[in-house]
Short mmCIF file of C-alpha atoms in Angstrom, two decimals:
data_model
loop_
_atom_site.label_atom_id
_atom_site.label_comp_id
_atom_site.label_asym_id
_atom_site.label_seq_id
_atom_site.Cartn_x
_atom_site.Cartn_y
_atom_site.Cartn_z
CA ILE A 795 145.80 135.86 127.92
CA CYS A 796 142.77 134.74 125.91
CA TYR A 797 141.30 137.65 123.94
CA THR A 798 137.58 137.63 123.09
CA HIS A 799 136.79 141.09 121.67
CA PHE A 800 137.88 143.87 119.40
CA VAL A 801 137.57 147.22 121.13
CA VAL A 802 137.93 150.55 119.37
CA TYR A 803 138.57 153.86 121.20
CA ALA A 804 138.31 157.30 119.72
CA ARG A 805 140.81 159.89 120.82
CA SER A 806 141.00 163.64 120.74
CA HIS A 807 144.12 165.80 121.14
CA ILE A 808 143.60 165.76 124.92
CA ALA A 809 142.16 162.33 125.90
CA GLU A 810 141.24 158.84 124.83
CA GLN A 811 137.60 157.84 124.97
CA THR A 812 136.55 155.97 128.13
CA THR A 813 133.85 153.71 126.63
CA PRO A 814 134.85 151.93 123.39
CA ALA A 815 132.86 150.40 120.61
CA ILE A 816 133.10 146.58 120.80
CA LEU A 817 132.80 143.54 118.59
CA SER A 818 133.13 140.02 120.00
CA PHE A 819 134.91 137.32 118.06
CA GLY A 820 131.66 135.35 118.19
CA GLU A 821 129.70 138.17 116.59
CA ALA A 822 132.29 138.53 113.89
CA ALA A 823 132.21 134.79 113.17
CA ALA A 824 128.40 134.88 113.02
CA LYS A 825 128.54 137.24 110.05
CA LEU A 826 130.07 134.35 108.07
CA ARG A 827 127.39 131.87 109.19
CA VAL A 828 124.25 131.04 107.16
CA THR A 829 120.83 131.83 108.73
CA ASP A 830 117.28 130.55 108.58
CA VAL A 831 118.13 126.88 107.73
CA ALA A 832 114.93 125.16 106.67
CA PHE A 833 113.95 121.65 105.69
CA ALA A 834 110.64 119.92 104.96
CA ASP A 835 110.91 116.14 104.87
CA GLY A 836 109.15 114.61 101.86
CA ASP A 837 110.14 111.04 102.63
CA LEU A 838 107.23 109.53 104.54
CA ASP A 839 109.13 106.52 105.91
CA GLU A 840 110.18 106.53 109.56
CA THR A 841 113.90 107.23 110.16
CA GLU A 842 114.35 108.27 106.50
CA ILE A 843 114.41 111.79 105.00
CA GLY A 844 114.33 113.47 101.59
CA GLY A 845 113.84 116.97 100.36
CA ASN A 846 115.48 120.37 100.01
CA ILE A 847 117.63 122.03 102.67
CA THR A 848 117.61 125.82 102.18
CA TRP A 849 119.29 128.69 103.97
CA ASP A 850 119.98 132.43 103.71
CA ALA A 851 123.48 133.51 102.75
CA PRO A 852 125.72 135.02 105.44
CA THR A 853 125.91 138.77 105.97
CA VAL A 854 129.55 138.62 104.84
CA THR A 855 130.37 136.37 101.91
CA GLU A 856 133.71 137.70 100.55
CA PRO A 857 135.96 134.87 101.81
CA ILE A 858 133.36 132.11 101.30
CA ASN A 859 133.35 129.85 98.26
CA LEU A 860 131.52 126.74 99.51
CA TYR A 861 128.65 125.49 101.69
CA THR A 862 128.63 121.98 103.20
CA ALA A 863 125.47 120.39 104.62
CA TYR A 864 125.74 117.64 107.21
CA LEU A 865 123.62 115.36 109.38
CA ALA A 866 124.77 115.80 112.97
CA GLN A 867 124.01 114.15 116.26
CA THR A 868 123.89 117.41 118.27
CA THR A 869 124.41 121.14 117.79
CA ALA A 870 127.91 120.95 119.30
CA ASN A 871 130.81 122.00 117.09
CA ASP A 872 132.53 118.62 117.36
CA ALA A 873 129.41 116.45 117.17
CA PRO A 874 129.65 113.30 115.06
CA SER A 875 128.34 114.09 111.55
CA ALA A 876 127.92 112.83 108.01
CA VAL A 877 128.21 114.94 104.83
CA LEU A 878 125.01 115.36 102.83
CA GLY A 879 126.59 117.43 100.07
CA THR A 880 128.41 120.60 99.08
CA THR A 881 127.24 123.59 97.03
CA PRO A 882 129.08 126.62 95.72
CA LEU A 883 128.52 130.16 96.97
CA GLY A 884 125.36 131.54 95.31
CA THR A 885 123.47 128.27 95.60
CA ASP A 886 121.47 128.27 98.83
CA VAL A 887 119.95 124.79 98.60
CA GLU A 888 121.11 121.18 99.03
CA VAL A 889 118.91 118.43 97.65
CA VAL A 890 118.63 115.30 99.86
CA ALA A 891 117.55 112.28 97.82
CA PRO A 892 114.68 110.18 99.31
CA ASP A 893 115.54 107.16 101.48
CA ARG A 894 118.42 108.92 103.24
CA SER A 895 118.74 107.17 106.61
CA LEU A 896 118.77 109.36 109.71
CA GLY A 897 120.56 106.77 111.77
CA ALA A 898 121.64 108.29 115.07
CA PHE A 899 121.51 111.87 113.66
CA ALA A 900 118.95 114.42 114.74
CA TYR A 901 120.13 117.70 113.25
CA ILE A 902 120.99 119.31 109.92
CA ALA A 903 124.14 121.47 110.09
CA VAL A 904 125.39 123.86 107.42
CA ARG A 905 128.99 125.23 107.44
CA THR A 906 130.67 127.77 105.20
CA SER A 907 134.18 127.30 103.84
CA SER A 908 136.85 129.49 102.27
CA SER A 909 139.56 128.11 100.03
CA SER A 910 141.65 127.15 103.06
CA VAL A 911 139.44 126.49 106.07
CA GLU A 912 135.90 125.40 107.08
CA GLN A 913 133.85 127.26 109.64
CA ARG A 914 133.92 125.60 113.05
CA THR A 915 130.46 126.53 114.36
CA PRO A 916 127.61 125.61 111.99
CA ALA A 917 124.05 126.83 111.66
CA THR A 918 121.83 123.95 112.81
CA LEU A 919 118.22 122.75 112.54
CA LEU A 920 116.44 119.95 114.40
CA VAL A 921 115.11 117.50 111.86
CA PHE A 922 111.35 116.70 111.89
CA ASP A 923 111.00 113.20 110.44
CA GLU A 924 107.75 113.20 108.50
CA ILE A 925 105.89 109.87 108.86
CA ALA A 926 102.62 109.12 107.05
CA SER A 927 101.40 105.53 107.23
CA VAL A 928 97.75 104.60 106.71
CA SER A 929 96.05 102.25 109.16
CA ASN A 930 93.05 99.96 109.56
CA ILE A 931 93.12 98.62 105.96
CA THR A 932 89.93 96.69 105.21
CA PHE A 933 88.79 94.68 102.17
CA VAL A 934 85.83 92.47 101.37
CA ASP A 935 86.28 90.39 98.25
CA LYS A 936 83.08 90.31 96.16
CA ASP A 937 84.62 88.51 93.20
CA LEU A 938 83.74 84.88 93.75
CA ASP A 939 86.42 83.51 91.43
CA GLU A 940 89.13 81.75 93.37
CA THR A 941 92.00 83.43 91.50
CA ASP A 942 90.46 86.94 91.14
CA LEU A 943 89.76 89.89 93.40
CA GLY A 944 87.16 92.63 93.29
CA GLY A 945 85.60 94.91 95.93
CA LEU A 946 86.11 97.94 98.13
CA LEU A 947 89.48 98.46 99.80
CA SER A 948 89.53 101.22 102.42
CA TRP A 949 91.88 102.63 105.05
CA LEU A 950 92.29 105.38 107.61
CA PRO A 951 94.58 108.28 106.66
CA PRO A 952 97.78 109.06 108.54
CA GLU A 953 97.45 111.06 111.74
CA ARG A 954 99.53 113.75 110.03
CA ASP A 955 99.39 113.92 106.23
CA VAL A 956 100.29 117.49 105.42
CA VAL A 957 102.81 116.42 102.75
CA THR A 958 100.85 113.39 101.44
CA THR A 959 99.77 114.06 97.88
CA ALA A 960 98.43 110.65 96.88
CA TYR A 961 97.91 107.02 97.87
CA LEU A 962 99.17 104.11 95.78
CA VAL A 963 97.68 100.62 96.15
CA TYR A 964 99.62 97.52 95.08
CA LEU A 965 99.38 93.79 95.08
CA ALA A 966 102.53 92.22 96.54
CA ARG A 967 104.02 88.77 97.15
CA ASP A 968 104.72 89.58 100.82
CA ALA A 969 104.47 92.24 103.55
CA SER A 970 107.69 93.84 102.38
CA GLY A 971 106.19 94.73 98.98
CA THR A 972 108.19 92.18 96.94
CA LEU A 973 107.24 92.13 93.25
CA LYS A 974 104.52 94.74 93.83
CA SER A 975 102.08 95.60 91.05
CA GLN A 976 99.95 98.73 91.21
CA ILE A 977 96.17 98.45 91.11
CA ASP A 978 94.62 101.27 89.09
CA GLU A 979 96.09 104.80 89.20
CA ASP A 980 97.37 107.02 92.00
CA ILE A 981 94.56 108.19 94.32
CA PRO A 982 94.80 111.98 94.98
CA ASN A 983 94.75 112.89 98.67
CA HIS A 984 91.58 114.92 98.61
CA GLY A 985 89.88 113.02 101.38
CA ASN A 986 89.81 109.85 99.33
CA THR A 987 90.68 106.79 101.43
CA PHE A 988 89.33 103.97 99.38
CA LEU A 989 89.81 102.13 96.12
CA ASN A 990 87.29 100.11 94.18
CA VAL A 991 89.35 97.09 93.16
CA PRO A 992 88.00 96.12 89.70
CA PRO A 993 86.36 92.74 89.37
CA ASP A 994 88.54 90.06 87.74
CA THR A 995 91.72 91.52 89.16
CA PRO A 996 94.00 88.45 89.03
CA LEU A 997 95.89 87.25 92.08
CA ASP A 998 98.70 85.90 89.92
CA GLN A 999 100.39 88.39 87.52
#
């Protein structure tokens, strides 16, 4: 026999109730599960994430002393996963440092734990990987010195830039950004998609 519910009957001095009150084991377990898991990715590189995972505490917290956040491949209980971090009861946030690789993972999962056992079924959230790369960079050098630069550098903004706060322009030794050196200050993302590179900006620094 595999039981799935608690059922409670009331009884008088002449008969037992016909229709009981019920509670499924799944409903009981859900009271120990966090709700409203949320995450906004602030790492703008593809396949990398960073930011705060938040959740609401379970309805019942008495046996719980720990939360553990994971990256998971699916929402299944036994899906392959990787630990992001643990937090004590009363702290409903896990901070994910920038540059965390998603790899083959697609979900965030949060499990509760008591002193002796971890919850089997987590609360899950599909990760939205925020990507914000500019495009169509153009530059016309108006500084006629061979070893200097100067002129207007412009670009098109990312297709989605809801979390982009600024643009940073660098000189670099190669396409990977080796030995990069910033030109001027950060450019606030208020519709600004250009930088006036000052005349006499040296190519070799």
